[in-house]
CSV table of C-alpha atoms in Angstrom, one decimal:
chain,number,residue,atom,x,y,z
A,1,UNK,CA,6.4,6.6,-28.6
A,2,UNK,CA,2.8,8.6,-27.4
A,3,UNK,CA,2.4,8.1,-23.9
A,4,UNK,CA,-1.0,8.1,-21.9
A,5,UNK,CA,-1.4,8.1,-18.4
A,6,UNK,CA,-4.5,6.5,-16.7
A,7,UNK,CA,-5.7,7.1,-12.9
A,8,UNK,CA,-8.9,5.8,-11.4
A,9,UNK,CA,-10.2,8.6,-8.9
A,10,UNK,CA,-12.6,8.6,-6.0
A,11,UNK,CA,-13.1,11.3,-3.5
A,12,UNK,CA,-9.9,13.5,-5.0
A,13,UNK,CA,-8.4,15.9,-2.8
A,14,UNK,CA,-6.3,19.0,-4.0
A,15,UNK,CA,-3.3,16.8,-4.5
A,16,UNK,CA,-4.5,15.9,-7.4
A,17,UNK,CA,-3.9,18.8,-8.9
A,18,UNK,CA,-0.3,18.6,-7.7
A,19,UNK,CA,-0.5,15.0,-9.3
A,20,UNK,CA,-1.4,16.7,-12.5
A,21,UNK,CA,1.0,19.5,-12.2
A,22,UNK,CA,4.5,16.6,-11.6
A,23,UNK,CA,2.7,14.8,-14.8
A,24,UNK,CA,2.8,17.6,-17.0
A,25,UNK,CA,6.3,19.0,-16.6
A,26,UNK,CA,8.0,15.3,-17.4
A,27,UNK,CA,10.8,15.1,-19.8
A,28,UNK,CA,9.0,12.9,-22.0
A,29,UNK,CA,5.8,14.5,-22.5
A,30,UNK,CA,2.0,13.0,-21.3
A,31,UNK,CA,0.0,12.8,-25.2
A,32,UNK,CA,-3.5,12.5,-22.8
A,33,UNK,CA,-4.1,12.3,-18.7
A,34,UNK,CA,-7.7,10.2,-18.5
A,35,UNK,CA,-9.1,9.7,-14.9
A,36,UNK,CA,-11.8,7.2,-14.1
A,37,UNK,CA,-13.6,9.2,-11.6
A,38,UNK,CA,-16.2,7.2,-9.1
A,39,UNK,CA,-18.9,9.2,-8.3
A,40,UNK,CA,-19.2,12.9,-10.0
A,41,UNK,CA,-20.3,14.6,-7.0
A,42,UNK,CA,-17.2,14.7,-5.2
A,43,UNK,CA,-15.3,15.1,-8.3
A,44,UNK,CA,-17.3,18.1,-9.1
A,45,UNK,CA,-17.2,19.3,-5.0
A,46,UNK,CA,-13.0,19.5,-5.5
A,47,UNK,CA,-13.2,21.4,-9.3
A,48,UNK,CA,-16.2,23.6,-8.9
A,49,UNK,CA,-15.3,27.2,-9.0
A,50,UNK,CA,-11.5,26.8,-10.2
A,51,UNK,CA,-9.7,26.5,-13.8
A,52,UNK,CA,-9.3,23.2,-13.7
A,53,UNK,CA,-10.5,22.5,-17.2
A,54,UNK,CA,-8.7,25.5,-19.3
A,55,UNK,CA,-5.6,24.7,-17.3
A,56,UNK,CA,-5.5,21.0,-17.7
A,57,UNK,CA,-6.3,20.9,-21.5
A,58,UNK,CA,-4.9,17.7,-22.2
A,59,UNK,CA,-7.2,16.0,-18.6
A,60,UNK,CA,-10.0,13.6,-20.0
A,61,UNK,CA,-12.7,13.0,-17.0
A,62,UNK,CA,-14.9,9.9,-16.9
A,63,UNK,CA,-17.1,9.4,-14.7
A,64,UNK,CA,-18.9,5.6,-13.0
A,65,UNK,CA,-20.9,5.3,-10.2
A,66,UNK,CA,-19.2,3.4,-7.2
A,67,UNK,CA,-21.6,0.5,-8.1
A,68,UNK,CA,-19.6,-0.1,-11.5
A,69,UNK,CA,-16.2,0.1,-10.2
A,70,UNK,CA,-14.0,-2.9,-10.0
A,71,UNK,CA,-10.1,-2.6,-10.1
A,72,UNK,CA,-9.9,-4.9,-13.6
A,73,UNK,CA,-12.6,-3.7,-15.5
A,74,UNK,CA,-12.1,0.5,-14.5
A,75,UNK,CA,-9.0,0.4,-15.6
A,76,UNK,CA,-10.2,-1.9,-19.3
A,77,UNK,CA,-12.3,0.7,-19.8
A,78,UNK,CA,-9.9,3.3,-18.9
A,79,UNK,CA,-6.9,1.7,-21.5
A,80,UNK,CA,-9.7,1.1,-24.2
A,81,UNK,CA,-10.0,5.1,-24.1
A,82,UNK,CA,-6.4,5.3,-25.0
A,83,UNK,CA,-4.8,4.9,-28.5
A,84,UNK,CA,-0.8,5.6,-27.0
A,85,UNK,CA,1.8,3.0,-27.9
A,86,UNK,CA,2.7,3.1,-24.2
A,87,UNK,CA,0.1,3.6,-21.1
A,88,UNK,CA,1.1,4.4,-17.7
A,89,UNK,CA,-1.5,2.8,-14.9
A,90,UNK,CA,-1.0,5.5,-11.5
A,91,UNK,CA,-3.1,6.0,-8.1
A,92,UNK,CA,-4.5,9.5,-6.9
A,93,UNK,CA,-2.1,9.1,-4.1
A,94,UNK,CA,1.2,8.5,-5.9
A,95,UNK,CA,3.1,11.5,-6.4
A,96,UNK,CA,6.7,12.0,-9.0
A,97,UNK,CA,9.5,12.7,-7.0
A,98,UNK,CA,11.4,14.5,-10.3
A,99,UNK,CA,10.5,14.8,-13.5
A,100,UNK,CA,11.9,11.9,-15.0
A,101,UNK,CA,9.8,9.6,-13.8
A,102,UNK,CA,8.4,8.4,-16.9
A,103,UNK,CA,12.3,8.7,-18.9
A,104,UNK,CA,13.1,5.9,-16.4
A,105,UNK,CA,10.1,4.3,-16.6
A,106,UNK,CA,9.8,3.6,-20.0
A,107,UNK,CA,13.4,3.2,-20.3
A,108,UNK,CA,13.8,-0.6,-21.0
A,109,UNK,CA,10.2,-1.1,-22.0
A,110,UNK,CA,10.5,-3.0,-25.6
A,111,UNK,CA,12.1,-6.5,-26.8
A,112,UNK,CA,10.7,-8.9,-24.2
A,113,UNK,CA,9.7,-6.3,-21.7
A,114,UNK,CA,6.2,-6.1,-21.4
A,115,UNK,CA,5.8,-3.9,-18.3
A,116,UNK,CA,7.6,-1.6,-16.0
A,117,UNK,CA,7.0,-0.7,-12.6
A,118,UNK,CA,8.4,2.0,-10.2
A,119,UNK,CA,10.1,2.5,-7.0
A,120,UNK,CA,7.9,3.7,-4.3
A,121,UNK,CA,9.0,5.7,-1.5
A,122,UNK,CA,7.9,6.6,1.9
A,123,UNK,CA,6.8,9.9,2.5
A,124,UNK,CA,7.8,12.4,5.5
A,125,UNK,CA,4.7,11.5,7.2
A,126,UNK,CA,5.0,7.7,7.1
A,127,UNK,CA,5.8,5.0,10.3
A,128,UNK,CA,9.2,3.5,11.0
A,129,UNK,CA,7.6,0.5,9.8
A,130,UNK,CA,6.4,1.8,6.7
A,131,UNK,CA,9.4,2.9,5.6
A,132,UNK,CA,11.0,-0.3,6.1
A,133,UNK,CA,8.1,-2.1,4.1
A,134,UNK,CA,8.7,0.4,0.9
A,135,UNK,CA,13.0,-0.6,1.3
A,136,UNK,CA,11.9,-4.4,1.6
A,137,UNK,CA,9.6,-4.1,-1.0
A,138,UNK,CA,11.0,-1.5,-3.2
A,139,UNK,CA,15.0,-1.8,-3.1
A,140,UNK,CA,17.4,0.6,-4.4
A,141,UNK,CA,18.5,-1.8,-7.1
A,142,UNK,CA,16.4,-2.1,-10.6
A,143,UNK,CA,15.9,-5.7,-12.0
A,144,UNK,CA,14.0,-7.8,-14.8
A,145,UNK,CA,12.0,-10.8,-13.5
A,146,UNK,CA,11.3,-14.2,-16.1
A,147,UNK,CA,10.2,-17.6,-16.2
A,148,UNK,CA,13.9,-18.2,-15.4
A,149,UNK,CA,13.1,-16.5,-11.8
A,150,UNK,CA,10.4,-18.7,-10.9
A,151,UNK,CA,12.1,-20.7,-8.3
A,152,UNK,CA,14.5,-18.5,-6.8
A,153,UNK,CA,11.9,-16.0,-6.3
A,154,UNK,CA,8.6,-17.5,-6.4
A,155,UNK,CA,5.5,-15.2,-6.0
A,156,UNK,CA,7.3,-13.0,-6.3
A,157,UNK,CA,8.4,-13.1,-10.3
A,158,UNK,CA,4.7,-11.9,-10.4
A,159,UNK,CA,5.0,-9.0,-8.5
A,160,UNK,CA,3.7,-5.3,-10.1
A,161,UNK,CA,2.3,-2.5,-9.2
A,162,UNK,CA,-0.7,-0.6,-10.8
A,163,UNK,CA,0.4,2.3,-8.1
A,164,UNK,CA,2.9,3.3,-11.0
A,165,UNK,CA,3.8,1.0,-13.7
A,166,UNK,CA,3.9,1.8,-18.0
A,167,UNK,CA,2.4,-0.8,-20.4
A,168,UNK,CA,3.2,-1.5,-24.0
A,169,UNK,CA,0.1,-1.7,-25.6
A,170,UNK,CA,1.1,-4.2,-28.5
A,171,UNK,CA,1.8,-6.9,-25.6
A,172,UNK,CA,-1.1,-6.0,-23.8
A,173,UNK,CA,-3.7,-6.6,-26.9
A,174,UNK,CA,-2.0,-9.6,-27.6
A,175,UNK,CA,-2.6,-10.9,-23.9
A,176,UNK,CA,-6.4,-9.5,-23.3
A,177,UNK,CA,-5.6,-6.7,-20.9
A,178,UNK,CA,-6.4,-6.9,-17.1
A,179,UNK,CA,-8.8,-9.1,-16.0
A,180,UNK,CA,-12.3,-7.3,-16.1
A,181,UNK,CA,-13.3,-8.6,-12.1
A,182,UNK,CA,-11.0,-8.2,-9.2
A,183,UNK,CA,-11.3,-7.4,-6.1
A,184,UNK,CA,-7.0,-6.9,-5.8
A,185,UNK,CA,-4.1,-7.6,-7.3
A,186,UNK,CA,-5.6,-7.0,-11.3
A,187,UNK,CA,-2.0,-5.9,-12.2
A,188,UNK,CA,0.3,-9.2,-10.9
A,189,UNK,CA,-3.0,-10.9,-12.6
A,190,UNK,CA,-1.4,-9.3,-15.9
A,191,UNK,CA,2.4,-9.9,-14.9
A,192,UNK,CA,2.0,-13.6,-14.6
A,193,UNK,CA,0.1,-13.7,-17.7
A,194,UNK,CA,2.5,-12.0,-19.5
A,195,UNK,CA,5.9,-14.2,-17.6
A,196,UNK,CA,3.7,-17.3,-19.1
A,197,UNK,CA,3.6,-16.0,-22.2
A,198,UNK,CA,7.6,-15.2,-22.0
A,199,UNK,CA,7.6,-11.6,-21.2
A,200,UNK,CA,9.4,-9.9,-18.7
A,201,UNK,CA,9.0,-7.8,-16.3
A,202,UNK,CA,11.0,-4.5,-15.3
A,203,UNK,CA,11.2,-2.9,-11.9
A,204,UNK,CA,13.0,0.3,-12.7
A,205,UNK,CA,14.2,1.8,-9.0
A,206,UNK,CA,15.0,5.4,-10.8
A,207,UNK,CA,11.9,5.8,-11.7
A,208,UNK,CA,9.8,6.9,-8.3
A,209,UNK,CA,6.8,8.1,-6.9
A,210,UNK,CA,5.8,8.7,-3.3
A,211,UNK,CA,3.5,6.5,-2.3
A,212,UNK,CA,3.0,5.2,1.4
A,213,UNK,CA,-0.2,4.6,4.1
A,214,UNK,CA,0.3,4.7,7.9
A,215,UNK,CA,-2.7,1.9,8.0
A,216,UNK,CA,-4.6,0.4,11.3
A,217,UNK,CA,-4.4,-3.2,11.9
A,218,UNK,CA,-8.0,-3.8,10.8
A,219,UNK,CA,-6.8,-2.0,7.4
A,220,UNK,CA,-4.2,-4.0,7.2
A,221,UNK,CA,-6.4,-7.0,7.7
A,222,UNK,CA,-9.3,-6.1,5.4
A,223,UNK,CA,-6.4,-5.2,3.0
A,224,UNK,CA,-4.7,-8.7,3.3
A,225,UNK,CA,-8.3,-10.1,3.2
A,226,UNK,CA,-9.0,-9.1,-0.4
A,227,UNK,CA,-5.0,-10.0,-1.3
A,228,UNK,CA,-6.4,-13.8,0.2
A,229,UNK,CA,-9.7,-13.7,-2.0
A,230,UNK,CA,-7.7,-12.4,-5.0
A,231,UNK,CA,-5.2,-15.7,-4.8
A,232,UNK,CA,-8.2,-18.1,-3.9
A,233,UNK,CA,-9.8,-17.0,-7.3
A,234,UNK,CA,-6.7,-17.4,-9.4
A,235,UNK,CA,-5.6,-20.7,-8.7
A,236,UNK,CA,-4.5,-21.0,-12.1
A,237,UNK,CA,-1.5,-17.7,-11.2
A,238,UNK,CA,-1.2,-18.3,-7.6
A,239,UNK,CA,-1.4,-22.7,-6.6
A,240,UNK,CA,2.1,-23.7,-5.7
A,241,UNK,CA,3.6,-20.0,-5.0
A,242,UNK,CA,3.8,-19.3,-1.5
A,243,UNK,CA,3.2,-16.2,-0.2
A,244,UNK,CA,4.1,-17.3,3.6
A,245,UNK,CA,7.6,-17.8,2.8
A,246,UNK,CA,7.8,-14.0,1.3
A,247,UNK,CA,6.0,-12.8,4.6
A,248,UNK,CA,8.7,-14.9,7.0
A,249,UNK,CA,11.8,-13.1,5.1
A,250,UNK,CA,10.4,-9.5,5.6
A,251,UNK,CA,9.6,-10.3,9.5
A,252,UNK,CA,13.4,-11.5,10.0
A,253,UNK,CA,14.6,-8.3,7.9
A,254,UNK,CA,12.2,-5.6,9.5
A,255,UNK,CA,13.2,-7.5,13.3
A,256,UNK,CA,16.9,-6.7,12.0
A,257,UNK,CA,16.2,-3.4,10.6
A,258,UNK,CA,14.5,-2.2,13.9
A,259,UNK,CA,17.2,-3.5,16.5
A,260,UNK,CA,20.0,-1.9,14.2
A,261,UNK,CA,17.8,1.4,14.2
A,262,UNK,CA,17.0,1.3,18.0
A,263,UNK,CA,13.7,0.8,17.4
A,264,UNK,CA,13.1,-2.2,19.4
A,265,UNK,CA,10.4,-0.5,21.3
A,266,UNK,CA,8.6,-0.9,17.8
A,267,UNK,CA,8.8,-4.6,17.5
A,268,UNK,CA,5.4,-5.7,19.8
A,269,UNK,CA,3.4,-3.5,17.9
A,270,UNK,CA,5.1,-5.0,14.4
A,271,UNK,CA,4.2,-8.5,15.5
A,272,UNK,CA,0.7,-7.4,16.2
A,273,UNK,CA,0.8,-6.1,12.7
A,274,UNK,CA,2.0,-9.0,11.3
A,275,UNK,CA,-0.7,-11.0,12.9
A,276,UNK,CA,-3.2,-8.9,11.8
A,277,UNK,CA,-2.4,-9.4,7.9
A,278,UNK,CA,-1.6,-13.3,8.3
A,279,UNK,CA,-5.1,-13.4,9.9
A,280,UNK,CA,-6.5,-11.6,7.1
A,281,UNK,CA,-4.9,-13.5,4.4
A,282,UNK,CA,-6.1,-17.2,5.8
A,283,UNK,CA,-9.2,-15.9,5.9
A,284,UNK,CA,-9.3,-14.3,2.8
A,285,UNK,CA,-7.9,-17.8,1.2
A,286,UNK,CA,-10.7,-19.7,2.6
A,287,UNK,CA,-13.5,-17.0,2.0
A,288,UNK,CA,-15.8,-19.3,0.6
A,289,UNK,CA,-16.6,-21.2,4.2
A,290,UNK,CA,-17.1,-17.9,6.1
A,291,UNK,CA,-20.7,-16.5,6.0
A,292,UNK,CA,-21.7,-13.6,3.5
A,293,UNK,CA,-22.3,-11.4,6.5
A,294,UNK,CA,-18.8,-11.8,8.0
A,295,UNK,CA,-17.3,-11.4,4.2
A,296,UNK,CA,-19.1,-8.4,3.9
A,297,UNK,CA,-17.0,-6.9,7.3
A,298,UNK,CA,-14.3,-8.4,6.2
A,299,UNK,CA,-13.5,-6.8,3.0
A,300,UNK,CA,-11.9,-3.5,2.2
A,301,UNK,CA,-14.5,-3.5,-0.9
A,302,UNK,CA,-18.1,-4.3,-0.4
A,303,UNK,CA,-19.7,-3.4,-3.8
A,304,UNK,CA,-17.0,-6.7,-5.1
A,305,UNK,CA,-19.9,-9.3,-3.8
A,306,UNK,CA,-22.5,-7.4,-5.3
């Protein structure tokens, strides 16, 4: 098994490097590291002056203008660059918490596994109420999701995350790869093709990464804008799964997880929170009655309407 890992890149800071670094000491080694960077300047701005390309000799940089990038076809173009039996899809802003990440990872990935994704954690920095998201969204328990799943738990048989997650590439040639336009949610795009095609899909809670945002209501909204357009433009993956019904369960468990936490002083702003993404989901759903100019303040990502 030859391994690649693939990471789209805009504006990097130095933790990249420290990304790099984690991916490079795994106990299964990393064949090729390719980044789709957005806009050279700033990549150049972080690696001007430094040893970034005689240290990182197995780092493959290329560049799109912020014009071209859209969260299907980046990462096409980044997995056509790629001739590894196995691909791993990360952000610039997940980080390996050990170096086994991609053992675990890749652990279960063959028969009718078709995908793996990992556990992410909350880092030092992160909310009370983003830690609870991560646990509710993220358990301590690994599972494989099927067909079979489909009505115990809905949507969320589909769910997989491009934040860290390792491909087989034979499945994924045989299913067309990601979708090449989307404004969100290109990788549980892939997951229900591949459930409909009677794959499965592995959540592996060994394998983890630090990954976690302490984001403003609006971000949350523009964020659970995009989520709405996504579903509205899949109806095909998305008609007859509700999302609501996920979003009721984790309002009851975070209200429980706060009172037994004596965080109760938390809970107004966590309904505010909550309103905030409902908001941005209806209106994302029903995107094509709002005008272009209040889509266009809406979204977490303009260049999407062209």
């Amino acid at each position: 098994m030859t391994i690649d890992v693939i990471i789209p890149v805009y504006k990097p800071g130095k933790e990249l490097f420290l990304l790099l670094d984690k991916l490079n000491s795994q106990t299964l080694p990393v064949n090729r590291i390719i980044l789709m960077n957005t806009e050279e300047k700033y990549f150049e701005l972080l690696t001007c002056g430094t040893v970034f390309q005689n240290k990182y000799k197995n780092v493959e940089v290329y560049h799109l203008s912020k014009r071209e990038f859209d969260h299907g076809r980046t990462r096409c173009m980044g997995v056509n660059k790629s001739k590894a039996s196995v691909f791993v899809m990360m952000t610039q802003d997940a980080l390996p918490t050990d170096e086994f990440l991609l053992e675990h990872l890749t652990q279960r990935l063959s028969g009718e596994v078709a995908v793996a994704y990992a556990r992410q954690l909350a880092t030092d920095t992160s909310s009370v109420l983003e830690r609870f998201t991560r646990m509710f969204n993220y358990p301590a328990e690994s599972s494989v999701k099927s067909a079979a799943d489909l009505e115990r738990l809905g949507i969320k048989t589909y769910f997989c995350s491009n934040v860290c997650a390792a491909y087989r590439r034979d499945v994924y040639d045989k299913l067309g790869g990601f979708v090449r336009r989307a404004i969100f949610n290109e990788d549980m795009l892939y997951a229900a093709q591949a459930v409909k095609a009677g794959y499965q899909i592995a959540y592996e809670a060994d394998a983890q990464v630090y990954h976690s945002h302490n984001y403003t209501n609006m971000q949350q909204l523009r964020r659970n804008f995009d989520l709405g357009v996504s579903q509205a433009e899949h109806p095909e993956v998305f008609a007859g799964l509700s999302s609501e019904s996920e979003g009721k369960k984790m309002v009851k468990a975070a209200t429980q997880y706060l009172k037994e936490n004596r965080r109760l002083v938390k809970l107004p702003y966590f309904y505010m929170q909550c309103c905030f993404k409902y908001l941005g989901y209806q209106l994302g759903k029903h995107y094509r009655k709002l005008p272009r100019k209040l889509v266009l303040k809406l979204t977490s990502n303009r260049e999407y309407w062209g």
